Amino acid sequence: MRAVFMTDRGKVRQHNEDNGGIFMNSSGQRLAIVADGMGGHRAGDVASEMTLTSLKGFWEQSEEIQTAEQAEDWLRQHIDQVNKILFEHSNENAECEGMGTTIVAAICTDRFSTIANIGDSRCYILNELGFQQLTEDHSLVNELVRSGQITKEDAEHHPRKNVLLRALGTESSVEMDIKTITFEEGDLLLLCSDGLSNKVTVSEMDEILKSGRNLEEKATVLIEQANNNGGEDNITLVIVEFYDGSESG
């Protein structure tokens, strides 16, 4: 397995409130995370950084994950724990009042990948079936699309596009979506904040990920594309590629 993490402030924002990374447990299994913070004066980066630091610490102390059920339980339990940490911190520190963060996280083993998400940071997969989004955005606009009130095209330019229905740390408890997929030779996972998905089309992502570039180059080109298309937001991504280790590179 190979993986790359990259983040960029973008062309407009003064600060990068996104966080992310790829972390190993004692068995060498990877946990990939992208978190897009929000709220308060500089509190967004506090929320996303606390999320990252907490989950990294939990993961590095974890035993080997052997089943999808174990992976799903791990994510549910530890993301719940982080939610409580953030919620308490925002209640105890006035400058962090109302802070929160999106999260998309993937536990990657040799046989499967388990993905959890809250908010509008996304996970996509590129495999033999093509390129598709695995997660559902927890946003007002996505709810309007799902209920048939607006079209997907309307959603692209909707004035309330940034309104989230769920975030990590804003309430005492939080609901998350969790799913497990089989992860096979040559498959790619892309986790990203909306700074990428709002600026780079699905067909552009597909084309870049299918290109002959190495993972670092693919990540760089995706971020360049988001900046070329406006770069109004922070841009963060993780790409995980499954391969058997006998290949070069």
mmCIF file of C-alpha atoms in Angstrom:
data_model
loop_
_atom_site.group_PDB
_atom_site.id
_atom_site.type_symbol
_atom_site.label_atom_id
_atom_site.label_comp_id
_atom_site.label_asym_id
_atom_site.label_seq_id
_atom_site.Cartn_x
_atom_site.Cartn_y
_atom_site.Cartn_z
ATOM 1 C CA MET A 1 0.000 0.000 0.000
ATOM 2 C CA ARG A 2 1.154 3.523 -0.785
ATOM 3 C CA ALA A 3 -0.314 6.759 0.506
ATOM 4 C CA VAL A 4 0.244 10.498 0.209
ATOM 5 C CA PHE A 5 -1.123 13.467 2.206
ATOM 6 C CA MET A 6 -1.089 17.063 0.964
ATOM 7 C CA THR A 7 -2.628 20.343 2.132
ATOM 8 C CA ASP A 8 -2.584 23.877 0.741
ATOM 9 C CA ARG A 9 -3.932 27.166 2.093
ATOM 10 C CA GLY A 10 -5.395 28.058 -1.297
ATOM 11 C CA LYS A 11 -5.221 31.478 -2.925
ATOM 12 C CA VAL A 12 -7.630 33.479 -0.746
ATOM 13 C CA ARG A 13 -7.679 32.353 2.896
ATOM 14 C CA GLN A 14 -5.213 33.820 5.398
ATOM 15 C CA HIS A 15 -5.014 30.603 7.431
ATOM 16 C CA ASN A 16 -5.266 26.891 6.745
ATOM 17 C CA GLU A 17 -8.024 25.474 8.970
ATOM 18 C CA ASP A 18 -7.789 22.038 7.336
ATOM 19 C CA ASN A 19 -5.786 19.201 8.843
ATOM 20 C CA GLY A 20 -5.047 15.680 7.767
ATOM 21 C CA GLY A 21 -2.538 12.883 7.687
ATOM 22 C CA ILE A 22 -1.802 9.178 7.390
ATOM 23 C CA PHE A 23 -0.932 7.261 10.547
ATOM 24 C CA MET A 24 0.208 3.696 11.308
ATOM 25 C CA ASN A 25 -0.861 1.434 14.153
ATOM 26 C CA SER A 26 1.441 -1.188 15.713
ATOM 27 C CA SER A 27 0.591 -3.631 12.886
ATOM 28 C CA GLY A 28 1.429 -1.167 10.108
ATOM 29 C CA GLN A 29 -2.204 -0.586 9.142
ATOM 30 C CA ARG A 30 -3.033 2.910 7.974
ATOM 31 C CA LEU A 31 -5.588 5.426 9.193
ATOM 32 C CA ALA A 32 -6.113 8.297 6.730
ATOM 33 C CA ILE A 33 -7.841 11.483 7.931
ATOM 34 C CA VAL A 34 -9.022 14.771 6.415
ATOM 35 C CA ALA A 35 -10.663 17.364 8.719
ATOM 36 C CA ASP A 36 -11.940 20.797 7.638
ATOM 37 C CA GLY A 37 -12.320 23.078 10.668
ATOM 38 C CA MET A 38 -14.780 25.923 11.114
ATOM 39 C CA GLY A 39 -16.108 28.486 13.565
ATOM 40 C CA GLY A 40 -14.876 31.334 15.716
ATOM 41 C CA HIS A 41 -11.709 33.394 15.395
ATOM 42 C CA ARG A 42 -9.024 30.880 14.400
ATOM 43 C CA ALA A 43 -11.061 28.166 16.171
ATOM 44 C CA GLY A 44 -11.479 26.055 13.030
ATOM 45 C CA ASP A 45 -7.828 25.088 13.000
ATOM 46 C CA VAL A 46 -8.051 24.270 16.731
ATOM 47 C CA ALA A 47 -10.957 21.873 16.074
ATOM 48 C CA SER A 48 -9.342 20.112 13.116
ATOM 49 C CA GLU A 49 -5.934 19.892 14.817
ATOM 50 C CA MET A 50 -7.382 18.495 18.066
ATOM 51 C CA THR A 51 -9.308 15.933 16.022
ATOM 52 C CA LEU A 52 -6.204 14.864 14.168
ATOM 53 C CA THR A 53 -3.973 14.714 17.259
ATOM 54 C CA SER A 54 -6.530 12.742 19.283
ATOM 55 C CA LEU A 55 -7.259 10.160 16.580
ATOM 56 C CA LYS A 56 -3.555 9.783 15.784
ATOM 57 C CA GLY A 57 -2.847 9.045 19.456
ATOM 58 C CA PHE A 58 -5.673 6.507 19.710
ATOM 59 C CA TRP A 59 -4.650 4.796 16.456
ATOM 60 C CA GLU A 60 -0.953 4.485 17.301
ATOM 61 C CA GLN A 61 -1.902 2.584 20.474
ATOM 62 C CA SER A 62 -4.370 0.293 18.668
ATOM 63 C CA GLU A 63 -4.010 -3.419 18.049
ATOM 64 C CA GLU A 64 -4.343 -4.979 14.609
ATOM 65 C CA ILE A 65 -7.775 -4.620 13.011
ATOM 66 C CA GLN A 66 -8.835 -7.978 11.582
ATOM 67 C CA THR A 67 -12.496 -7.567 10.644
ATOM 68 C CA ALA A 68 -14.716 -4.887 9.161
ATOM 69 C CA GLU A 69 -16.791 -4.985 12.341
ATOM 70 C CA GLN A 70 -13.698 -4.156 14.440
ATOM 71 C CA ALA A 71 -12.842 -1.266 12.091
ATOM 72 C CA GLU A 72 -16.375 0.134 12.235
ATOM 73 C CA ASP A 73 -16.465 -0.148 16.040
ATOM 74 C CA TRP A 74 -13.047 1.524 16.318
ATOM 75 C CA LEU A 75 -14.104 4.511 14.219
ATOM 76 C CA ARG A 76 -17.478 4.901 15.928
ATOM 77 C CA GLN A 77 -16.021 4.717 19.435
ATOM 78 C CA HIS A 78 -13.033 6.998 18.890
ATOM 79 C CA ILE A 79 -14.788 9.624 16.773
ATOM 80 C CA ASP A 80 -17.453 9.787 19.512
ATOM 81 C CA GLN A 81 -14.667 10.317 22.040
ATOM 82 C CA VAL A 82 -13.146 13.123 19.956
ATOM 83 C CA ASN A 83 -16.575 14.742 19.624
ATOM 84 C CA LYS A 84 -16.818 14.930 23.431
ATOM 85 C CA ILE A 85 -13.264 16.350 23.692
ATOM 86 C CA LEU A 86 -14.062 19.119 21.162
ATOM 87 C CA PHE A 87 -17.483 19.921 22.623
ATOM 88 C CA GLU A 88 -16.042 20.278 26.146
ATOM 89 C CA HIS A 89 -13.155 22.398 24.876
ATOM 90 C CA SER A 90 -15.496 24.805 23.058
ATOM 91 C CA ASN A 91 -17.684 25.126 26.183
ATOM 92 C CA GLU A 92 -14.683 25.837 28.420
ATOM 93 C CA ASN A 93 -12.877 28.286 26.097
ATOM 94 C CA ALA A 94 -14.854 31.327 24.981
ATOM 95 C CA GLU A 95 -12.641 31.952 21.944
ATOM 96 C CA CYS A 96 -13.508 28.464 20.664
ATOM 97 C CA GLU A 97 -17.260 28.738 21.170
ATOM 98 C CA GLY A 98 -19.166 27.047 18.341
ATOM 99 C CA MET A 99 -16.072 25.502 16.771
ATOM 100 C CA GLY A 100 -16.356 22.244 14.881
ATOM 101 C CA THR A 101 -14.892 20.288 12.031
ATOM 102 C CA THR A 102 -15.844 17.930 9.269
ATOM 103 C CA ILE A 103 -14.108 14.579 9.222
ATOM 104 C CA VAL A 104 -13.587 11.815 6.721
ATOM 105 C CA ALA A 105 -11.426 8.946 7.956
ATOM 106 C CA ALA A 106 -10.500 5.598 6.422
ATOM 107 C CA ILE A 107 -8.973 2.544 8.069
ATOM 108 C CA CYS A 108 -7.080 0.720 5.307
ATOM 109 C CA THR A 109 -6.172 -2.954 5.658
ATOM 110 C CA ASP A 110 -4.972 -5.457 3.059
ATOM 111 C CA ARG A 111 -8.495 -6.701 2.430
ATOM 112 C CA PHE A 112 -10.879 -3.838 3.070
ATOM 113 C CA SER A 113 -11.260 -0.173 3.810
ATOM 114 C CA THR A 114 -13.694 1.238 6.372
ATOM 115 C CA ILE A 115 -14.727 4.864 5.930
ATOM 116 C CA ALA A 116 -16.449 7.211 8.400
ATOM 117 C CA ASN A 117 -17.617 10.731 7.622
ATOM 118 C CA ILE A 118 -19.350 13.706 9.223
ATOM 119 C CA GLY A 119 -19.963 16.895 7.227
ATOM 120 C CA ASP A 120 -18.970 17.527 3.614
ATOM 121 C CA SER A 121 -15.401 16.256 3.382
ATOM 122 C CA ARG A 122 -15.561 13.324 0.989
ATOM 123 C CA CYS A 123 -14.156 9.929 0.087
ATOM 124 C CA TYR A 124 -14.043 8.700 -3.500
ATOM 125 C CA ILE A 125 -12.877 5.382 -4.922
ATOM 126 C CA LEU A 126 -11.279 4.596 -8.267
ATOM 127 C CA ASN A 127 -11.555 0.883 -9.073
ATOM 128 C CA GLU A 128 -12.540 -1.460 -11.908
ATOM 129 C CA LEU A 129 -16.102 -0.062 -11.760
ATOM 130 C CA GLY A 130 -14.835 3.479 -12.375
ATOM 131 C CA PHE A 131 -14.614 6.592 -10.195
ATOM 132 C CA GLN A 132 -17.354 7.245 -7.654
ATOM 133 C CA GLN A 133 -18.125 9.088 -4.435
ATOM 134 C CA LEU A 134 -18.500 6.761 -1.437
ATOM 135 C CA THR A 135 -19.704 9.294 1.146
ATOM 136 C CA GLU A 136 -22.840 11.433 1.384
ATOM 137 C CA ASP A 137 -22.452 15.119 2.292
ATOM 138 C CA HIS A 138 -24.252 16.114 5.491
ATOM 139 C CA SER A 139 -25.211 19.488 4.071
ATOM 140 C CA LEU A 140 -28.395 21.461 3.529
ATOM 141 C CA VAL A 141 -27.862 21.500 -0.226
ATOM 142 C CA ASN A 142 -27.344 17.737 -0.455
ATOM 143 C CA GLU A 143 -30.555 17.220 1.534
ATOM 144 C CA LEU A 144 -32.395 19.449 -0.967
ATOM 145 C CA VAL A 145 -30.984 17.348 -3.829
ATOM 146 C CA ARG A 146 -31.921 14.079 -2.127
ATOM 147 C CA SER A 147 -35.478 15.246 -1.516
ATOM 148 C CA GLY A 148 -35.820 16.394 -5.132
ATOM 149 C CA GLN A 149 -36.237 20.102 -4.317
ATOM 150 C CA ILE A 150 -33.231 21.146 -6.399
ATOM 151 C CA THR A 151 -31.062 19.456 -9.044
ATOM 152 C CA LYS A 152 -27.392 18.522 -8.690
ATOM 153 C CA GLU A 153 -26.619 21.351 -11.126
ATOM 154 C CA ASP A 154 -28.503 23.866 -8.915
ATOM 155 C CA ALA A 155 -26.522 22.587 -5.917
ATOM 156 C CA GLU A 156 -23.202 23.606 -7.495
ATOM 157 C CA HIS A 157 -24.044 27.316 -7.202
ATOM 158 C CA HIS A 158 -26.522 27.351 -4.339
ATOM 159 C CA PRO A 159 -26.055 30.382 -2.005
ATOM 160 C CA ARG A 160 -26.255 28.122 1.082
ATOM 161 C CA LYS A 161 -23.814 25.559 -0.219
ATOM 162 C CA ASN A 162 -21.640 25.801 2.907
ATOM 163 C CA VAL A 163 -24.386 25.085 5.450
ATOM 164 C CA LEU A 164 -23.651 21.793 7.229
ATOM 165 C CA LEU A 165 -26.299 19.693 8.964
ATOM 166 C CA ARG A 166 -23.693 17.731 10.933
ATOM 167 C CA ALA A 167 -20.212 18.532 12.226
ATOM 168 C CA LEU A 168 -17.825 17.074 14.780
ATOM 169 C CA GLY A 169 -17.690 18.927 18.108
ATOM 170 C CA THR A 170 -20.701 21.237 17.781
ATOM 171 C CA GLU A 171 -23.147 19.086 19.814
ATOM 172 C CA SER A 172 -22.730 16.731 22.777
ATOM 173 C CA SER A 173 -23.321 13.723 20.513
ATOM 174 C CA VAL A 174 -22.969 13.246 16.770
ATOM 175 C CA GLU A 175 -24.173 10.827 14.119
ATOM 176 C CA MET A 176 -21.706 9.524 11.539
ATOM 177 C CA ASP A 177 -21.942 7.426 8.396
ATOM 178 C CA ILE A 178 -19.708 4.344 8.289
ATOM 179 C CA LYS A 179 -19.244 1.880 5.448
ATOM 180 C CA THR A 180 -16.785 -0.853 4.521
ATOM 181 C CA ILE A 181 -15.676 -1.706 0.985
ATOM 182 C CA THR A 182 -13.324 -4.351 -0.350
ATOM 183 C CA PHE A 183 -9.989 -2.844 -1.357
ATOM 184 C CA GLU A 184 -8.247 -4.621 -4.218
ATOM 185 C CA GLU A 185 -5.027 -4.449 -6.205
ATOM 186 C CA GLY A 186 -4.792 -1.150 -8.101
ATOM 187 C CA ASP A 187 -7.701 0.546 -6.269
ATOM 188 C CA LEU A 188 -7.272 4.175 -5.188
ATOM 189 C CA LEU A 189 -9.052 6.018 -2.368
ATOM 190 C CA LEU A 190 -9.218 9.822 -2.436
ATOM 191 C CA LEU A 191 -10.184 11.646 0.778
ATOM 192 C CA CYS A 192 -10.575 15.413 0.451
ATOM 193 C CA SER A 193 -11.983 18.607 1.920
ATOM 194 C CA ASP A 194 -14.555 20.647 -0.032
ATOM 195 C CA GLY A 195 -11.767 22.993 -1.116
ATOM 196 C CA LEU A 196 -10.956 20.269 -3.643
ATOM 197 C CA SER A 197 -14.399 18.812 -4.416
ATOM 198 C CA ASN A 198 -15.989 22.262 -4.945
ATOM 199 C CA LYS A 199 -13.301 23.296 -7.437
ATOM 200 C CA VAL A 200 -12.283 20.162 -9.350
ATOM 201 C CA THR A 201 -14.937 18.244 -11.261
ATOM 202 C CA VAL A 202 -15.427 14.503 -10.893
ATOM 203 C CA SER A 203 -14.219 13.976 -14.474
ATOM 204 C CA GLU A 204 -11.069 16.050 -13.783
ATOM 205 C CA MET A 205 -10.339 14.036 -10.611
ATOM 206 C CA ASP A 206 -10.918 10.802 -12.519
ATOM 207 C CA GLU A 207 -8.569 11.838 -15.322
ATOM 208 C CA ILE A 208 -5.787 12.959 -12.931
ATOM 209 C CA LEU A 209 -6.003 9.798 -10.800
ATOM 210 C CA LYS A 210 -5.926 7.547 -13.881
ATOM 211 C CA SER A 211 -2.869 9.301 -15.315
ATOM 212 C CA GLY A 212 0.571 7.670 -15.283
ATOM 213 C CA ARG A 213 1.882 10.100 -12.641
ATOM 214 C CA ASN A 214 3.096 8.874 -9.244
ATOM 215 C CA LEU A 215 0.968 9.543 -6.134
ATOM 216 C CA GLU A 216 2.795 12.748 -5.132
ATOM 217 C CA GLU A 217 2.407 14.147 -8.649
ATOM 218 C CA LYS A 218 -1.297 13.256 -8.723
ATOM 219 C CA ALA A 219 -1.833 15.031 -5.382
ATOM 220 C CA THR A 220 0.115 18.086 -6.572
ATOM 221 C CA VAL A 221 -1.849 18.320 -9.842
ATOM 222 C CA LEU A 222 -5.199 18.029 -7.996
ATOM 223 C CA ILE A 223 -4.247 20.924 -5.704
ATOM 224 C CA GLU A 224 -2.951 22.998 -8.635
ATOM 225 C CA GLN A 225 -6.242 22.410 -10.463
ATOM 226 C CA ALA A 226 -8.276 23.587 -7.431
ATOM 227 C CA ASN A 227 -6.122 26.732 -7.211
ATOM 228 C CA ASN A 228 -6.366 27.337 -10.957
ATOM 229 C CA ASN A 229 -10.156 27.142 -10.636
ATOM 230 C CA GLY A 230 -10.229 29.849 -7.936
ATOM 231 C CA GLY A 231 -8.631 28.373 -4.805
ATOM 232 C CA GLU A 232 -11.048 30.231 -2.513
ATOM 233 C CA ASP A 233 -10.785 27.612 0.225
ATOM 234 C CA ASN A 234 -8.114 25.500 1.921
ATOM 235 C CA ILE A 235 -7.426 22.316 -0.069
ATOM 236 C CA THR A 236 -6.544 19.026 1.618
ATOM 237 C CA LEU A 237 -6.356 15.479 0.329
ATOM 238 C CA VAL A 238 -5.105 11.971 1.003
ATOM 239 C CA ILE A 239 -4.650 9.359 -1.732
ATOM 240 C CA VAL A 240 -4.254 5.693 -0.747
ATOM 241 C CA GLU A 241 -3.274 3.127 -3.375
ATOM 242 C CA PHE A 242 -3.453 -0.619 -2.870
ATOM 243 C CA TYR A 243 -0.729 -2.710 -4.492
ATOM 244 C CA ASP A 244 0.898 -6.027 -3.609
ATOM 245 C CA GLY A 245 4.400 -4.719 -2.857
ATOM 246 C CA SER A 246 6.164 -6.742 -5.565
ATOM 247 C CA GLU A 247 5.912 -3.838 -8.007
ATOM 248 C CA SER A 248 8.666 -1.270 -8.154
ATOM 249 C CA GLY A 249 8.137 2.187 -6.659
#
